N, CA, C and O of each residue as an XYZ file, in Angstrom:
760
protein
N      33.525     26.566    -18.216
C      33.647     25.289    -17.546
C      34.810     24.517    -18.163
O      34.941     24.431    -19.384
N      35.641     23.965    -17.301
C      36.743     23.134    -17.763
C      36.245     21.702    -17.911
O      35.722     21.117    -16.962
N      36.410     21.141    -19.106
C      36.017     19.767    -19.364
C      37.146     18.838    -18.929
O      38.321     19.114    -19.171
N      36.773     17.725    -18.278
C      37.747     16.831    -17.661
C      37.599     15.427    -18.253
O      36.533     14.819    -18.150
N      38.648     14.920    -18.861
C      38.631     13.558    -19.383
C      38.586     12.576    -18.224
O      39.313     12.742    -17.244
N      37.733     11.544    -18.324
C      37.710     10.545    -17.243
C      38.866      9.567    -17.377
O      39.105      8.767    -16.472
N      39.581      9.616    -18.483
C      40.813      8.863    -18.653
C      41.798      9.756    -19.405
O      41.412     10.431    -20.359
N      43.056      9.766    -18.991
C      44.021     10.636    -19.674
C      44.434     10.114    -21.050
O      44.999     10.862    -21.849
N      44.162      8.857    -21.330
C      44.569      8.224    -22.576
C      43.641      8.654    -23.714
O      42.497      8.206    -23.784
N      44.122      9.506    -24.589
C      43.299     10.030    -25.684
C      42.816      8.927    -26.619
O      41.764      9.067    -27.242
N      43.566      7.833    -26.727
C      43.143      6.744    -27.616
C      41.823      6.113    -27.152
O      41.113      5.514    -27.960
N      41.487      6.240    -25.870
C      40.210      5.718    -25.376
C      39.030      6.420    -26.049
O      37.944      5.849    -26.144
N      39.235      7.641    -26.511
C      38.181      8.422    -27.154
C      38.110      8.157    -28.656
O      37.401      8.844    -29.391
N      38.864      7.141    -29.097
C      38.811      6.662    -30.480
C      38.358      5.207    -30.538
O      38.149      4.663    -31.622
N      38.209      4.580    -29.381
C      37.953      3.142    -29.290
C      36.537      2.772    -29.730
O      35.595      3.559    -29.630
N      36.436      1.548    -30.219
C      35.134      0.947    -30.510
C      34.772      0.016    -29.364
O      35.647     -0.570    -28.726
N      33.490     -0.113    -29.112
C      33.009     -1.061    -28.109
C      31.629     -1.529    -28.538
O      31.218     -1.288    -29.673
N      30.917     -2.189    -27.651
C      29.591     -2.718    -27.976
C      28.603     -1.608    -28.338
O      27.693     -1.830    -29.137
N      28.769     -0.428    -27.765
C      27.842      0.680    -27.980
C      28.294      1.566    -29.142
O      27.525      1.846    -30.062
N      29.528      1.991    -29.083
C      30.093      2.846    -30.131
C      30.829      1.919    -31.093
O      32.059      1.866    -31.123
N      30.045      1.199    -31.868
C      30.545      0.105    -32.707
C      30.940      0.611    -34.099
O      30.330      0.250    -35.105
N      31.968      1.449    -34.128
C      32.314      2.084    -35.397
C      32.992      1.160    -36.406
O      33.298      1.593    -37.517
N      33.231     -0.093    -36.050
C      33.707     -1.068    -37.026
C      32.541     -1.753    -37.754
O      32.763     -2.489    -38.715
N      31.314     -1.516    -37.305
C      30.131     -2.127    -37.929
C      30.013     -1.638    -39.375
O      30.242     -0.458    -39.642
N      29.660     -2.526    -40.314
C      29.580     -2.129    -41.721
C      28.673     -0.917    -41.993
O      29.013     -0.077    -42.825
N      27.551     -0.817    -41.319
C      26.658      0.317    -41.556
C      27.283      1.628    -41.084
O      27.132      2.660    -41.737
N      27.980      1.587    -39.956
C      28.664      2.785    -39.466
C      29.768      3.163    -40.453
O      29.902      4.332    -40.816
N      30.559      2.178    -40.888
C      31.654      2.447    -41.839
C      31.110      3.006    -43.154
O      31.662      3.955    -43.711
N      30.028      2.410    -43.640
C      29.426      2.868    -44.906
C      28.915      4.302    -44.779
O      29.141      5.122    -45.669
N      28.239      4.602    -43.695
C      27.716      5.960    -43.476
C      28.863      6.948    -43.335
O      28.814      8.039    -43.904
N      29.891      6.580    -42.584
C      31.051      7.461    -42.414
C      31.730      7.715    -43.754
O      32.102      8.850    -44.051
N      31.897      6.678    -44.565
C      32.553      6.833    -45.867
C      31.741      7.742    -46.780
O      32.303      8.575    -47.490
N      30.419      7.586    -46.762
C      29.551      8.443    -47.592
C      29.681      9.902    -47.172
O      29.784     10.785    -48.022
N      29.677     10.157    -45.886
C      29.819     11.527    -45.396
C      31.216     12.070    -45.687
O      31.367     13.240    -46.041
N      32.235     11.226    -45.538
C      33.617     11.663    -45.764
C      33.846     12.080    -47.214
O      34.631     12.991    -47.479
N      33.166     11.422    -48.157
C      33.316     11.790    -49.570
C      32.841     13.215    -49.844
O      33.286     13.848    -50.801
N      31.938     13.716    -49.004
C      31.406     15.076    -49.187
C      32.232     16.137    -48.472
O      32.039     17.330    -48.705
N      33.150     15.717    -47.606
C      33.873     16.652    -46.738
C      35.203     17.084    -47.355
O      35.872     16.302    -48.031
N      35.570     18.340    -47.111
C      36.854     18.854    -47.599
C      37.982     18.622    -46.587
O      39.153     18.598    -46.964
N      37.638     18.453    -45.312
C      38.635     18.193    -44.273
C      37.928     17.610    -43.053
O      36.714     17.404    -43.074
N      38.686     17.345    -41.992
C      38.096     16.697    -40.815
C      37.091     17.592    -40.096
O      36.129     17.089    -39.517
N      37.294     18.893    -40.123
C      36.321     19.810    -39.507
C      34.994     19.734    -40.248
O      33.927     19.650    -39.640
N      35.081     19.766    -41.578
C      33.880     19.685    -42.399
C      33.193     18.340    -42.197
O      31.967     18.271    -42.111
N      33.998     17.255    -42.121
C      33.414     15.941    -41.861
C      32.672     15.933    -40.528
O      31.554     15.424    -40.450
N      33.270     16.485    -39.492
C      32.624     16.507    -38.173
C      31.306     17.259    -38.234
O      30.318     16.829    -37.638
N      31.281     18.374    -38.946
C      30.039     19.140    -39.099
C      28.989     18.323    -39.862
O      27.826     18.270    -39.461
N      29.407     17.687    -40.964
C      28.472     16.879    -41.753
C      27.908     15.715    -40.940
O      26.712     15.432    -41.003
N      28.771     15.040    -40.177
C      28.309     13.924    -39.340
C      27.327     14.423    -38.283
O      26.296     13.797    -38.036
N      27.656     15.552    -37.663
C      26.765     16.149    -36.670
C      25.404     16.445    -37.291
O      24.371     16.049    -36.750
N      25.403     17.140    -38.425
C      24.136     17.517    -39.074
C      23.348     16.291    -39.520
O      22.119     16.287    -39.458
N      24.050     15.247    -39.972
C      23.367     14.016    -40.353
C      22.630     13.421    -39.155
O      21.441     13.116    -39.246
N      23.323     13.256    -38.046
C      22.679     12.648    -36.867
C      21.583     13.574    -36.333
O      20.501     13.110    -35.975
N      21.855     14.868    -36.280
C      20.861     15.815    -35.764
C      19.601     15.822    -36.623
O      18.487     15.826    -36.098
N      19.778     15.822    -37.961
C      18.639     16.064    -38.853
C      18.032     14.811    -39.473
O      16.822     14.772    -39.697
N      18.828     13.794    -39.754
C      18.321     12.617    -40.464
C      17.823     11.521    -39.529
O      17.130     10.601    -39.963
N      18.168     11.615    -38.261
C      17.718     10.622    -37.282
C      16.841     11.344    -36.266
O      17.356     12.019    -35.375
N      15.533     11.210    -36.389
C      14.639     11.928    -35.472
C      14.812     11.476    -34.023
O      15.051     10.303    -33.738
N      14.683     12.442    -33.124
C      14.614     12.122    -31.689
C      13.294     11.393    -31.485
O      12.241     11.900    -31.870
N      13.338     10.226    -30.892
C      12.138      9.379    -30.818
C      10.993     10.019    -30.039
O       9.830      9.729    -30.320
N      11.287     10.875    -29.078
C      10.214     11.574    -28.362
C       9.511     12.549    -29.301
O       8.285     12.662    -29.278
N      10.287     13.257    -30.129
C       9.700     14.227    -31.052
C       8.864     13.543    -32.136
O       7.814     14.048    -32.531
N       9.339     12.390    -32.612
C       8.662     11.705    -33.720
C       7.562     10.764    -33.246
O       6.741     10.319    -34.049
N       7.537     10.457    -31.954
C       6.548      9.519    -31.432
C       6.949      8.065    -31.590
O       6.138      7.172    -31.344
N       8.179      7.811    -31.995
C       8.668      6.443    -32.175
C       8.833      5.791    -30.803
O       9.453      6.369    -29.911
N       8.292      4.612    -30.636
C       8.330      3.924    -29.344
C       9.561      3.044    -29.158
O       9.804      2.542    -28.060
N      10.341      2.853    -30.222
C      11.509      1.980    -30.128
C      12.627      2.652    -29.329
O      12.789      3.872    -29.344
N      13.390      1.809    -28.631
C      14.551      2.281    -27.870
C      15.797      1.698    -28.524
O      15.929      0.481    -28.660
N      16.707      2.578    -28.926
C      17.985      2.154    -29.484
C      19.085      2.618    -28.545
O      18.920      3.596    -27.815
N      20.200      1.916    -28.566
C      21.337      2.326    -27.732
C      22.676      2.086    -28.420
O      23.646      2.789    -28.134
N      22.749      1.116    -29.314
C      23.984      0.828    -30.060
C      24.017      1.738    -31.290
O      22.998      1.913    -31.957
N      25.168      2.310    -31.591
C      25.290      3.259    -32.703
C      24.752      2.682    -34.011
O      23.995      3.350    -34.715
N      25.134      1.456    -34.340
C      24.679      0.862    -35.601
C      23.162      0.686    -35.624
O      22.543      0.820    -36.679
N      22.558      0.390    -34.482
C      21.095      0.259    -34.418
C      20.414      1.609    -34.610
O      19.364      1.694    -35.247
N      21.008      2.657    -34.063
C      20.452      4.007    -34.253
C      20.440      4.337    -35.745
O      19.445      4.843    -36.265
N      21.542      4.052    -36.428
C      21.618      4.327    -37.867
C      20.656      3.434    -38.656
O      19.991      3.904    -39.579
N      20.582      2.163    -38.299
C      19.720      1.226    -39.021
C      18.238      1.549    -38.833
O      17.469      1.552    -39.794
N      17.841      1.822    -37.580
C      16.432      2.052    -37.288
C      16.020      3.512    -37.474
O      14.831      3.820    -37.561
N      17.001      4.400    -37.533
C      16.710      5.811    -37.778
C      15.936      6.474    -36.655
O      15.047      7.291    -36.896
N      16.284      6.115    -35.415
C      15.604      6.720    -34.275
C      16.485      6.604    -33.040
O      17.370      5.752    -32.967
N      16.227      7.473    -32.078
C      16.936      7.397    -30.806
C      16.681      8.635    -29.976
O      16.332      9.692    -30.501
N      16.860      8.493    -28.670
C      16.803      9.669    -27.812
C      18.204     10.277    -27.774
O      19.103      9.803    -28.467
N      18.390     11.305    -26.983
C      19.660     12.047    -26.969
C      20.868     11.146    -26.766
O      21.875     11.304    -27.457
N      20.788     10.199    -25.828
C      21.930      9.324    -25.562
C      22.284      8.503    -26.796
O      23.449      8.423    -27.187
N      21.277      7.900    -27.400
C      21.494      7.043    -28.564
C      22.045      7.842    -29.737
O      22.931      7.373    -30.451
N      21.529      9.036    -29.933
C      22.031      9.885    -31.016
C      23.484     10.292    -30.745
O      24.284     10.387    -31.676
N      23.821     10.529    -29.488
C      25.210     10.831    -29.127
C      26.108      9.628    -29.419
O      27.235      9.797    -29.883
N      25.615      8.417    -29.151
C      26.392      7.212    -29.445
C      26.640      7.096    -30.950
O      27.746      6.761    -31.374
N      25.620      7.370    -31.747
C      25.763      7.295    -33.211
C      26.756      8.339    -33.708
O      27.604      8.034    -34.547
N      26.664      9.554    -33.206
C      27.600     10.589    -33.641
C      29.027     10.244    -33.211
O      29.970     10.422    -33.982
N      29.184      9.759    -31.999
C      30.519      9.367    -31.537
C      31.107      8.289    -32.445
O      32.289      8.347    -32.783
N      30.304      7.314    -32.842
C      30.790      6.246    -33.711
C      31.204      6.800    -35.074
O      32.254      6.430    -35.600
N      30.394      7.675    -35.643
C      30.737      8.250    -36.948
C      32.015      9.077    -36.877
O      32.838      9.032    -37.792
N      32.182      9.823    -35.807
C      33.380     10.650    -35.663
C      34.613      9.785    -35.393
O      35.667     10.002    -35.990
N      34.485      8.826    -34.514
C      35.617      7.943    -34.221
C      35.998      7.107    -35.443
O      37.166      6.762    -35.618
N      35.027      6.783    -36.279
C      35.314      6.030    -37.501
C      36.280      6.780    -38.409
O      36.988      6.170    -39.211
N      36.307      8.092    -38.284
C      37.207      8.931    -39.079
C      38.333      9.506    -38.218
O      38.902     10.547    -38.543
N      38.646      8.820    -37.122
C      39.771      9.172    -36.241
C      39.661     10.552    -35.598
O      40.664     11.243    -35.421
N      38.454     10.940    -35.256
C      38.237     12.191    -34.521
C      37.923     11.813    -33.078
O      36.881     11.208    -32.826
N      38.788     12.147    -32.124
C      38.505     11.816    -30.722
C      37.170     12.415    -30.290
O      36.909     13.604    -30.474
N      36.334     11.555    -29.709
C      34.982     11.965    -29.326
C      34.649     11.389    -27.961
O      34.851     10.204    -27.698
N      34.137     12.254    -27.100
C      33.736     11.863    -25.747
C      32.220     11.965    -25.621
O      31.561     12.687    -26.369
N      31.695     11.236    -24.669
C      30.284     11.368    -24.292
C      30.246     12.245    -23.056
O      31.062     12.090    -22.148
N      29.302     13.161    -23.026
C      29.174     14.045    -21.869
C      27.698     14.300    -21.608
O      26.833     13.917    -22.396
N      27.434     14.950    -20.493
C      26.059     15.028    -20.018
C      25.760     16.381    -19.389
O      26.652     17.093    -18.927
N      24.476     16.708    -19.388
C      23.938     17.839    -18.647
C      22.844     17.282    -17.738
O      22.245     16.248    -18.036
N      22.592     17.969    -16.636
C      21.522     17.530    -15.740
C      20.427     18.577    -15.693
O      20.657     19.732    -15.333
N      19.236     18.148    -16.063
C      18.021     18.957    -15.939
C      17.096     18.174    -15.003
O      17.567     17.705    -13.967
N      15.823     18.010    -15.309
C      14.987     17.095    -14.524
C      15.534     15.676    -14.644
O      15.476     14.882    -13.706
N      16.065     15.387    -15.826
C      16.765     14.123    -16.084
C      18.104     14.450    -16.737
O      18.359     15.596    -17.108
N      18.940     13.454    -16.871
C      20.250     13.630    -17.492
C      20.075     13.669    -19.013
O      19.348     12.860    -19.590
N      20.748     14.613    -19.637
C      20.714     14.795    -21.097
C      22.087     14.446    -21.661
O      23.106     14.816    -21.077
N      22.124     13.737    -22.790
C      23.385     13.297    -23.367
C      23.797     14.068    -24.605
O      22.963     14.432    -25.435
N      25.106     14.312    -24.719
C      25.684     14.967    -25.876
C      27.105     14.466    -26.061
O      27.518     13.532    -25.374
N      27.859     15.059    -26.969
C      29.236     14.629    -27.208
C      30.168     15.830    -27.131
O      29.739     16.984    -27.131
N      31.459     15.518    -27.067
C      32.498     16.546    -27.215
C      33.502     16.007    -28.227
O      33.893     14.842    -28.166
N      33.913     16.863    -29.154
C      34.926     16.493    -30.146
C      36.210     17.238    -29.819
O      36.183     18.347    -29.285
N      37.331     16.613    -30.147
C      38.625     17.236    -29.856
C      39.263     17.730    -31.147
O      39.584     16.948    -32.043
N      39.439     19.048    -31.221
C      40.123     19.698    -32.329
C      41.069     20.740    -31.767
O      40.745     21.424    -30.795
N      42.233     20.861    -32.374
C      43.218     21.881    -31.989
C      43.547     21.845    -30.496
O      43.721     22.888    -29.866
N      43.630     20.639    -29.939
C      44.025     20.486    -28.543
C      42.963     20.844    -27.525
O      43.264     20.963    -26.337
N      41.721     21.020    -27.966
C      40.643     21.383    -27.036
C      39.384     20.569    -27.348
O      39.166     20.121    -28.474
N      38.575     20.399    -26.316
C      37.283     19.712    -26.459
C      36.196     20.744    -26.743
O      36.195     21.843    -26.189
N      35.257     20.353    -27.634
C      34.148     21.229    -28.008
C      32.858     20.406    -27.936
O      32.694     19.437    -28.678
N      31.949     20.793    -27.046
C      30.706     20.033    -26.902
C      29.750     20.332    -28.056
O      29.650     21.461    -28.535
N      29.044     19.268    -28.486
C      28.078     19.345    -29.580
C      26.842     18.547    -29.159
O      26.962     17.513    -28.503
N      25.668     19.026    -29.534
C      24.430     18.362    -29.132
C      23.613     17.941    -30.355
O      22.939     18.771    -30.964
N      23.671     16.646    -30.720
C      22.952     16.168    -31.906
C      21.499     15.788    -31.648
O      20.901     15.079    -32.457
N      20.924     16.241    -30.549
C      19.589     15.863    -30.117
C      18.548     15.978    -31.214
O      17.692     15.104    -31.353
N      18.612     17.034    -31.984
C      17.611     17.308    -33.021
C      16.897     18.597    -32.703
O      16.469     18.825    -31.571
N      16.771     19.434    -33.703
C      16.120     20.729    -33.501
C      14.609     20.617    -33.615
O      14.079     19.708    -34.255
N      13.938     21.550    -32.988
C      12.487     21.675    -33.007
C      12.196     23.092    -32.537
O      13.132     23.798    -32.160
N      10.963     23.538    -32.541
C      10.699     24.889    -32.034
C      11.276     25.072    -30.629
O      10.989     24.295    -29.719
N      12.087     26.108    -30.475
C      12.724     26.395    -29.196
C      14.065     25.714    -28.995
O      14.736     25.965    -27.994
N      14.473     24.849    -29.934
C      15.759     24.158    -29.851
C      16.502     24.390    -31.170
O      16.011     24.037    -32.242
N      17.689     24.985    -31.073
C      18.476     25.295    -32.269
C      19.943     24.966    -32.017
O      20.769     25.867    -31.880
N      20.264     23.681    -31.956
C      21.646     23.243    -31.751
C      22.388     23.290    -33.080
O      21.861     22.878    -34.114
N      23.608     23.794    -33.039
C      24.431     23.917    -34.249
C      25.828     23.392    -33.948
O      26.288     23.458    -32.808
N      26.501     22.872    -34.966
C      27.882     22.473    -34.823
C      28.726     23.729    -34.717
O      28.605     24.630    -35.547
N      29.580     23.798    -33.705
C      30.406     24.987    -33.530
C      31.684     24.643    -32.789
O      31.679     23.914    -31.798
N      32.781     25.190    -33.299
C      34.057     25.107    -32.602
C      34.403     26.458    -31.994
O      35.441     26.604    -31.350
N      33.538     27.445    -32.196
C      33.732     28.815    -31.680
C      32.621     29.165    -30.700
O      31.825     30.064    -30.970
N      32.554     28.479    -29.578
C      31.491     28.723    -28.609
C      30.372     27.727    -28.804
O      30.053     27.343    -29.929
N      29.790     27.318    -27.719
C      28.769     26.275    -27.758
C      27.445     26.773    -28.311
O      27.013     27.892    -28.037
N      26.812     25.908    -29.099
C      25.475     26.146    -29.645
C      24.644     24.901    -29.347
O      24.189     24.208    -30.257
N      24.456     24.632    -28.056
C      23.787     23.420    -27.601
C      22.269     23.577    -27.609
O      21.748     24.686    -27.728
N      21.576     22.464    -27.482
C      20.114     22.470    -27.466
C      19.563     23.162    -26.221
O      18.549     23.857    -26.293
N      20.226     22.974    -25.086
C      19.713     23.487    -23.824
C      20.826     24.130    -23.007
O      21.989     23.738    -23.103
N      20.455     25.118    -22.207
C      21.390     25.771    -21.294
C      20.883     25.556    -19.874
O      19.777     25.984    -19.545
N      21.669     24.903    -19.031
C      21.232     24.670    -17.652
C      21.059     25.981    -16.878
O      21.787     26.950    -17.091
N      20.088     25.981    -15.989
C      19.824     27.124    -15.115
C      20.119     26.688    -13.676
O      19.359     25.909    -13.100
N      21.217     27.182    -13.092
C      21.602     26.750    -11.743
C      20.527     26.993    -10.683
O      20.471     26.262     -9.694
N      19.678     28.000    -10.867
C      18.653     28.245     -9.846
C      17.612     27.122     -9.785
O      16.858     27.023     -8.818
N      17.574     26.280    -10.823
C      16.705     25.102    -10.812
C      17.511     23.823    -10.583
O      17.037     22.720    -10.855
N      18.737     23.987    -10.078
C      19.635     22.862     -9.803
C      20.037     22.114    -11.072
O      20.363     20.928    -11.027
N      20.009     22.822    -12.208
C      20.461     22.247    -13.465
C      21.959     22.522    -13.614
O      22.476     23.510    -13.092
N      22.646     21.630    -14.336
C      24.085     21.836    -14.465
C      24.676     21.128    -15.672
O      24.129     20.154    -16.187
N      25.819     21.659    -16.103
C      26.666     20.981    -17.073
C      27.584     20.068    -16.276
O      28.196     20.497    -15.298
N      27.680     18.821    -16.689
C      28.596     17.889    -16.038
C      29.935     17.981    -16.773
O      29.965     17.798    -17.990
N      31.031     18.256    -16.086
C      32.301     18.522    -16.761
C      33.066     17.282    -17.237
O      34.031     17.408    -17.990
N      32.648     16.092    -16.808
C      33.415     14.891    -17.119
C      33.131     14.420    -18.547
O      31.980     14.352    -18.978
N      34.201     14.101    -19.263
C      34.132     13.558    -20.615
C      34.413     12.063    -20.536
O      35.499     11.650    -20.130
N      33.445     11.265    -20.920
C      33.537      9.810    -20.801
C      33.945      9.186    -22.139
O      33.473      9.593    -23.200
N      34.819      8.202    -22.063
C      35.204      7.470    -23.259
C      34.138      6.438    -23.637
O      34.037      6.035    -24.796
N      33.352      6.020    -22.655
C      32.263      5.051    -22.850
C      30.991      5.637    -22.238
O      31.072      6.530    -21.394
N      29.825      5.151    -22.647
C      28.590      5.647    -22.027
C      28.612      5.439    -20.518
O      29.127      4.436    -20.026
N      28.051      6.391    -19.797
C      27.953      6.242    -18.345
C      27.080      5.016    -18.050
O      26.051      4.833    -18.700
N      27.467      4.176    -17.086
C      26.695      2.969    -16.777
C      25.226      3.247    -16.438
O      24.360      2.441    -16.779
N      24.933      4.360    -15.780
C      23.539      4.679    -15.440
C      22.709      4.913    -16.702
O      21.536      4.544    -16.763
N      23.317      5.516    -17.682
C      22.632      5.774    -18.951
C      22.443      4.474    -19.723
O      21.343      4.165    -20.182
N      23.514      3.726    -19.858
C      23.447      2.497    -20.645
C      22.479      1.487    -20.040
O      21.745      0.826    -20.775
N      22.465      1.357    -18.731
C      21.589      0.353    -18.105
C      20.111      0.667    -18.339
O      19.327     -0.253    -18.574
N      19.709      1.937    -18.281
C      18.289      2.236    -18.520
C      17.928      2.039    -19.982
O      16.823      1.589    -20.286
N      18.837      2.366    -20.892
C      18.557      2.132    -22.312
C      18.396      0.645    -22.595
O      17.458      0.244    -23.284
N      19.290     -0.163    -22.078
C      19.250     -1.599    -22.350
C      18.070     -2.291    -21.683
O      17.604     -3.317    -22.178
N      17.583     -1.762    -20.588
C      16.479     -2.398    -19.861
C      15.100     -1.991    -20.368
O      14.107     -2.635    -20.029
N      15.024     -0.947    -21.162
C      13.718     -0.412    -21.564
C      13.116     -1.183    -22.736
O      13.741     -1.283    -23.792
N      11.909     -1.730    -22.564
C      11.252     -2.409    -23.676
C      10.667     -1.425    -24.703
O      10.459     -1.774    -25.865
N      10.410     -0.194    -24.252
C       9.886      0.826    -25.151
C      10.148      2.215    -24.551
O      10.549      2.336    -23.394
N       9.916      3.248    -25.348
C      10.224      4.601    -24.898
C       9.366      5.051    -23.712
O       9.907      5.691    -22.811
N       8.048      4.752    -23.656
C       7.297      5.158    -22.459
C       7.886      4.598    -21.169
O       7.940      5.295    -20.155
N       8.327      3.346    -21.203
C       8.984      2.768    -20.025
C      10.291      3.500    -19.747
O      10.595      3.836    -18.603
N      11.054      3.740    -20.799
C      12.329      4.444    -20.655
C      12.132      5.794    -19.994
O      12.911      6.186    -19.125
N      11.087      6.508    -20.407
C      10.840      7.857    -19.871
C      10.634      7.841    -18.361
O      10.951      8.814    -17.678
N      10.107      6.740    -17.843
C       9.884      6.621    -16.398
C      11.159      6.270    -15.641
O      11.211      6.409    -14.419
N      12.193      5.815    -16.357
C      13.395      5.312    -15.688
C      14.651      6.118    -16.012
O      15.743      5.736    -15.592
N      14.525      7.222    -16.747
C      15.694      8.019    -17.106
C      16.451      8.458    -15.854
O      15.837      8.815    -14.849
N      17.766      8.431    -15.912
C      18.548      8.842    -14.726
C      18.386     10.333    -14.436
O      18.311     11.152    -15.352
N      18.334     10.664    -13.169
C      18.246     12.074    -12.733
C      19.585     12.588    -12.222
O      19.735     13.776    -11.937
N      20.550     11.689    -12.108
C      21.899     12.059    -11.666
C      22.866     11.005    -12.180
O      22.473      9.898    -12.546
N      24.144     11.380    -12.198
C      25.179     10.404    -12.605
C      26.078     10.119    -11.421
O      27.016      9.329    -11.534
């Protein structure tokens, strides 16, 4: 699948905004701590991925009822669903000048992940969090995502790489008072 930037301006994939708030002190502090352990930008990207995947539980898996959507809130509260975890990873990567896009897959509902740009190419990564039957890994040599869409069930990889969260995703996150409500309103298409 060819990944398509929704904007040709690569600097858009380094930008901070209300959601991917990589200028926030907690994001900067977390990025700096991870960067001290890294030997290069590839290693940093892997460490940031593993941190978000492993240290921030997916709220459905942990039973946490809180809904987070801003990267700094995900880091502060230590919880989030796939979209929120993707926002946190994007902020950590952009904080270290690694172009990062938000991207999506469609199953019964839309699933969120990121793509990082290295060596002139985009590489999708899924920080959702592992559990039995899910083994997502950081990889620049072929995808190791949490889920693989099955076209016979009308599932698909969405090829568009967004510089900002898709409005359909952001609106349901911001409107949800808790995760059970969110689960009833998750987008089924973009």
